[in-house]
Amino acid sequence: MTERILIVEDEESIARVLQLELEFEKYETGVAHTGTDGLILFREEKWDLVLLDLMLPGLNGLDVLRRIRSHDEHTPVLLLTAKNDVEDKVIGLDLGANDYITKPFEIEELLARIRTALRISGHEPAEAADPDLLTFGDLSLHQLSREVHCGGRSIELTPREFDLLQHLLKHPNQVLSREQLLDAVWGYDYFGDTNVVDVYIRYVRKKIDDGEASHIHTVRGVGYVLKEPVHEA
Ligand code: CA
């Protein structure tokens, strides 16, 4: 099945390059040069993913995103942002964008992000049907079979590492203190040092993280949080 990508970008040269590259990769594309046209096209046809520029004349990217998400929580939306749009990136992610990429971007990186977003959204229904499967982004952990995957790779964890990742996956986007993790994973009767948490976080990161981006973020002086890996350009 050919996947369909809607490009909403007012700079015609960028829109054209995106369209050519995506069609070369065998995606079907549609292009809108204003937020309003993008929204109309989004509603009229069926799309598997939206590439949405933030800085658009008239209805801007965040307005478009807000309107898309008021009716549709599932179609992945990737934001195209300028380097100094930090605040808009954060608002965009809070509004339900799946990812963002900073201009000027490498087309290979954009294609990788698109593949990831499509893969995650394509898996959602099956995952939702299995209550023992915990997922977050490209991470998945099955609580009964104890299988762990990250970005399609199978991950071997020791029982303690498994318990730690399981606890983080049950509380995504929530900062957990070392004490909370120690209680949850090692138990209340554990009288060791909380440093053991840092050690095991390091083990788990080493196994699940592929390259520079980490799923488990350190919150200085507090603890750890499982969040989408943020790639900074
Ligand atoms: Ca623009």
Short mmCIF file of C-alpha atoms and ligand atoms in Angstrom, two decimals:
data_model
loop_
_atom_site.label_atom_id
_atom_site.label_comp_id
_atom_site.label_asym_id
_atom_site.label_seq_id
_atom_site.Cartn_x
_atom_site.Cartn_y
_atom_site.Cartn_z
CA MET A 1 0.00 0.00 0.00
CA THR A 2 1.38 3.38 -0.96
CA GLU A 3 1.59 5.74 1.96
CA ARG A 4 0.33 9.26 1.46
CA ILE A 5 2.11 12.30 2.83
CA LEU A 6 0.66 15.79 2.95
CA ILE A 7 3.24 18.59 2.72
CA VAL A 8 2.17 21.97 4.10
CA GLU A 9 4.94 24.44 3.32
CA ASP A 10 4.71 27.98 1.95
CA GLU A 11 8.23 28.12 0.53
CA GLU A 12 7.58 26.65 -2.89
CA SER A 13 11.16 25.57 -3.56
CA ILE A 14 11.29 23.58 -0.30
CA ALA A 15 7.85 22.09 -0.94
CA ARG A 16 8.98 21.05 -4.43
CA VAL A 17 12.17 19.39 -3.18
CA LEU A 18 10.22 17.54 -0.49
CA GLN A 19 7.68 16.39 -3.03
CA LEU A 20 10.34 15.11 -5.45
CA GLU A 21 12.29 13.32 -2.72
CA LEU A 22 9.20 11.69 -1.24
CA GLU A 23 7.90 10.60 -4.62
CA PHE A 24 11.31 9.14 -5.40
CA GLU A 25 10.85 7.09 -2.19
CA LYS A 26 7.49 5.88 -3.56
CA TYR A 27 5.26 7.93 -1.32
CA GLU A 28 2.23 9.67 -2.74
CA THR A 29 2.22 13.35 -1.91
CA GLY A 30 -0.04 16.36 -1.77
CA VAL A 31 1.17 19.93 -1.36
CA ALA A 32 -0.49 22.97 0.18
CA HIS A 33 1.20 26.37 0.38
CA THR A 34 -0.97 27.90 3.11
CA GLY A 35 -2.29 26.62 6.41
CA THR A 36 -5.89 26.98 5.25
CA ASP A 37 -5.29 24.98 2.07
CA GLY A 38 -3.42 22.39 4.10
CA LEU A 39 -6.33 21.96 6.46
CA ILE A 40 -8.82 21.67 3.59
CA LEU A 41 -6.68 19.06 1.84
CA PHE A 42 -6.18 17.21 5.14
CA ARG A 43 -9.93 16.94 5.63
CA GLU A 44 -10.80 16.08 2.04
CA GLU A 45 -8.42 13.18 1.57
CA LYS A 46 -6.88 10.38 3.56
CA TRP A 47 -3.26 10.90 4.67
CA ASP A 48 -0.80 8.67 6.50
CA LEU A 49 1.43 11.53 7.65
CA VAL A 50 1.59 15.33 7.57
CA LEU A 51 4.77 17.39 7.16
CA LEU A 52 3.82 20.74 8.59
CA ASP A 53 5.84 23.94 8.39
CA LEU A 54 5.36 26.09 11.49
CA MET A 55 5.84 29.49 9.90
CA LEU A 56 2.99 29.81 7.44
CA PRO A 57 1.14 32.93 6.32
CA GLY A 58 -2.38 33.33 7.69
CA LEU A 59 -3.25 30.22 9.64
CA ASN A 60 0.14 29.21 11.05
CA GLY A 61 1.45 25.71 11.65
CA LEU A 62 0.40 25.55 15.29
CA ASP A 63 -3.17 26.62 14.37
CA VAL A 64 -3.27 23.93 11.72
CA LEU A 65 -1.93 21.34 14.16
CA ARG A 66 -4.49 22.31 16.80
CA ARG A 67 -7.32 21.89 14.29
CA ILE A 68 -5.98 18.58 13.01
CA ARG A 69 -5.68 17.22 16.56
CA SER A 70 -9.18 18.37 17.53
CA HIS A 71 -10.55 15.70 15.15
CA ASP A 72 -7.68 13.30 14.60
CA GLU A 73 -5.31 12.09 17.30
CA HIS A 74 -3.59 9.43 15.25
CA THR A 75 -2.25 10.73 11.94
CA PRO A 76 1.43 11.46 12.58
CA VAL A 77 2.41 15.12 12.20
CA LEU A 78 6.07 16.11 11.79
CA LEU A 79 6.84 19.79 12.24
CA LEU A 80 9.33 21.64 10.08
CA THR A 81 10.82 24.36 12.24
CA ALA A 82 13.43 27.05 12.13
CA LYS A 83 16.38 26.70 14.48
CA ASN A 84 15.25 29.45 16.87
CA ASP A 85 11.65 28.23 17.19
CA VAL A 86 12.35 26.45 20.49
CA GLU A 87 9.16 27.64 22.14
CA ASP A 88 7.02 26.69 19.16
CA LYS A 89 8.61 23.25 19.04
CA VAL A 90 7.62 22.66 22.65
CA ILE A 91 4.09 23.98 22.09
CA GLY A 92 3.86 21.84 18.98
CA LEU A 93 4.88 18.68 20.83
CA ASP A 94 2.41 19.53 23.60
CA LEU A 95 -0.31 19.96 20.98
CA GLY A 96 0.34 16.44 19.77
CA ALA A 97 2.93 16.73 17.03
CA ASN A 98 4.89 13.46 16.82
CA ASP A 99 8.28 14.93 16.06
CA TYR A 100 9.98 17.94 14.56
CA ILE A 101 12.89 18.53 12.28
CA THR A 102 14.90 21.72 12.16
CA LYS A 103 15.61 23.51 8.89
CA PRO A 104 17.91 23.26 7.08
CA PHE A 105 17.60 19.48 7.34
CA GLU A 106 19.29 16.57 5.67
CA ILE A 107 16.78 14.75 3.51
CA GLU A 108 18.06 11.37 4.76
CA GLU A 109 17.29 12.38 8.33
CA LEU A 110 13.82 13.57 7.38
CA LEU A 111 13.14 10.29 5.57
CA ALA A 112 14.27 8.34 8.65
CA ARG A 113 11.94 10.36 10.88
CA ILE A 114 9.07 9.77 8.45
CA ARG A 115 9.70 6.02 8.42
CA THR A 116 9.78 5.95 12.22
CA ALA A 117 6.56 7.94 12.58
CA LEU A 118 4.77 5.77 10.02
CA ARG A 119 5.99 2.57 11.66
CA ILE A 120 4.84 3.67 15.11
CA SER A 121 1.42 4.82 13.89
CA GLY A 122 1.01 1.64 11.83
CA HIS A 123 1.57 -0.49 14.94
CA GLU A 124 -0.79 1.35 17.22
CA PRO A 125 -4.01 -0.64 16.79
CA ALA A 126 -2.38 -4.05 17.40
CA GLU A 127 -0.46 -2.75 20.39
CA ALA A 128 -3.54 -1.19 21.91
CA ALA A 129 -5.26 -4.59 21.72
CA ASP A 130 -2.71 -6.27 23.99
CA PRO A 131 -2.95 -5.03 27.58
CA ASP A 132 0.35 -6.66 28.55
CA LEU A 133 2.31 -4.76 25.94
CA LEU A 134 3.81 -1.49 27.16
CA THR A 135 4.98 0.84 24.42
CA PHE A 136 6.49 4.25 24.18
CA GLY A 137 7.77 5.71 20.92
CA ASP A 138 9.88 3.00 19.31
CA LEU A 139 10.23 1.07 22.59
CA SER A 140 8.06 -1.90 23.45
CA LEU A 141 8.07 -4.32 26.36
CA HIS A 142 5.81 -7.31 26.77
CA GLN A 143 5.12 -7.97 30.44
CA LEU A 144 4.36 -11.68 30.00
CA SER A 145 6.72 -12.85 27.29
CA ARG A 146 9.31 -10.37 28.66
CA GLU A 147 10.34 -9.47 25.13
CA VAL A 148 11.77 -6.00 24.69
CA HIS A 149 12.20 -4.20 21.38
CA CYS A 150 13.58 -0.84 20.47
CA GLY A 151 13.31 0.50 16.93
CA GLY A 152 12.79 -3.04 15.65
CA ARG A 153 15.85 -4.41 17.50
CA SER A 154 15.37 -7.13 20.07
CA ILE A 155 16.90 -6.14 23.43
CA GLU A 156 18.22 -8.60 26.04
CA LEU A 157 17.79 -7.31 29.58
CA THR A 158 18.64 -8.85 32.93
CA PRO A 159 15.65 -9.28 35.29
CA ARG A 160 16.55 -6.10 37.22
CA GLU A 161 17.03 -4.06 34.06
CA PHE A 162 13.71 -5.37 32.80
CA ASP A 163 11.91 -4.33 36.00
CA LEU A 164 13.47 -0.87 35.81
CA LEU A 165 12.45 -0.31 32.18
CA GLN A 166 8.99 -1.73 32.90
CA HIS A 167 8.49 0.79 35.70
CA LEU A 168 9.63 3.68 33.48
CA LEU A 169 7.29 2.52 30.70
CA LYS A 170 4.38 2.49 33.13
CA HIS A 171 5.09 6.16 33.93
CA PRO A 172 6.14 7.81 30.69
CA ASN A 173 6.79 11.56 30.77
CA GLN A 174 6.80 11.46 34.56
CA VAL A 175 9.94 12.35 36.47
CA LEU A 176 10.78 9.56 38.91
CA SER A 177 13.19 10.10 41.76
CA ARG A 178 15.95 7.64 42.59
CA GLU A 179 14.08 6.74 45.77
CA GLN A 180 10.87 6.03 43.86
CA LEU A 181 12.73 3.82 41.42
CA LEU A 182 14.57 2.09 44.24
CA ASP A 183 11.29 1.34 46.06
CA ALA A 184 9.53 0.17 42.90
CA VAL A 185 12.30 -1.97 41.47
CA TRP A 186 14.48 -3.05 44.40
CA GLY A 187 11.76 -3.00 47.05
CA TYR A 188 11.30 -1.20 50.35
CA ASP A 189 13.53 -3.63 52.17
CA TYR A 190 16.54 -2.75 50.06
CA PHE A 191 19.06 -0.91 52.20
CA GLY A 192 21.66 -0.08 49.59
CA ASP A 193 22.70 3.22 48.13
CA THR A 194 20.50 4.99 45.55
CA ASN A 195 23.59 5.03 43.32
CA VAL A 196 22.57 1.55 42.26
CA VAL A 197 19.73 3.23 40.32
CA ASP A 198 22.22 5.33 38.35
CA VAL A 199 24.24 2.25 37.57
CA TYR A 200 21.25 0.32 36.24
CA ILE A 201 19.91 3.32 34.30
CA ARG A 202 23.30 3.37 32.59
CA TYR A 203 23.05 -0.35 31.76
CA VAL A 204 19.56 0.04 30.31
CA ARG A 205 20.46 3.12 28.29
CA LYS A 206 23.46 1.32 26.84
CA LYS A 207 21.21 -1.48 25.62
CA ILE A 208 18.24 0.47 24.27
CA ASP A 209 19.73 3.70 22.96
CA ASP A 210 20.95 3.64 19.43
CA GLY A 211 23.57 6.35 19.03
CA GLU A 212 23.32 9.79 20.55
CA ALA A 213 19.65 10.15 21.47
CA SER A 214 18.57 8.76 24.83
CA HIS A 215 15.10 7.58 25.80
CA ILE A 216 15.81 7.96 29.50
CA HIS A 217 16.55 11.56 30.33
CA THR A 218 18.39 12.63 33.48
CA VAL A 219 16.66 15.32 35.49
CA ARG A 220 19.54 16.87 37.36
CA GLY A 221 19.23 16.58 41.12
CA VAL A 222 15.88 14.79 40.86
CA GLY A 223 15.92 11.55 38.96
CA TYR A 224 14.93 10.19 35.57
CA VAL A 225 12.15 10.48 33.02
CA LEU A 226 11.25 8.40 29.99
CA LYS A 227 10.67 10.77 27.09
CA GLU A 228 10.87 10.73 23.33
CA PRO A 229 14.51 11.01 22.33
CA VAL A 230 15.11 14.57 21.18
CA HIS A 231 17.49 14.94 18.29
CA GLU A 232 18.96 18.40 18.12
CA ALA A 233 20.24 19.49 14.73
CA CA B 1 7.52 28.87 6.12
#
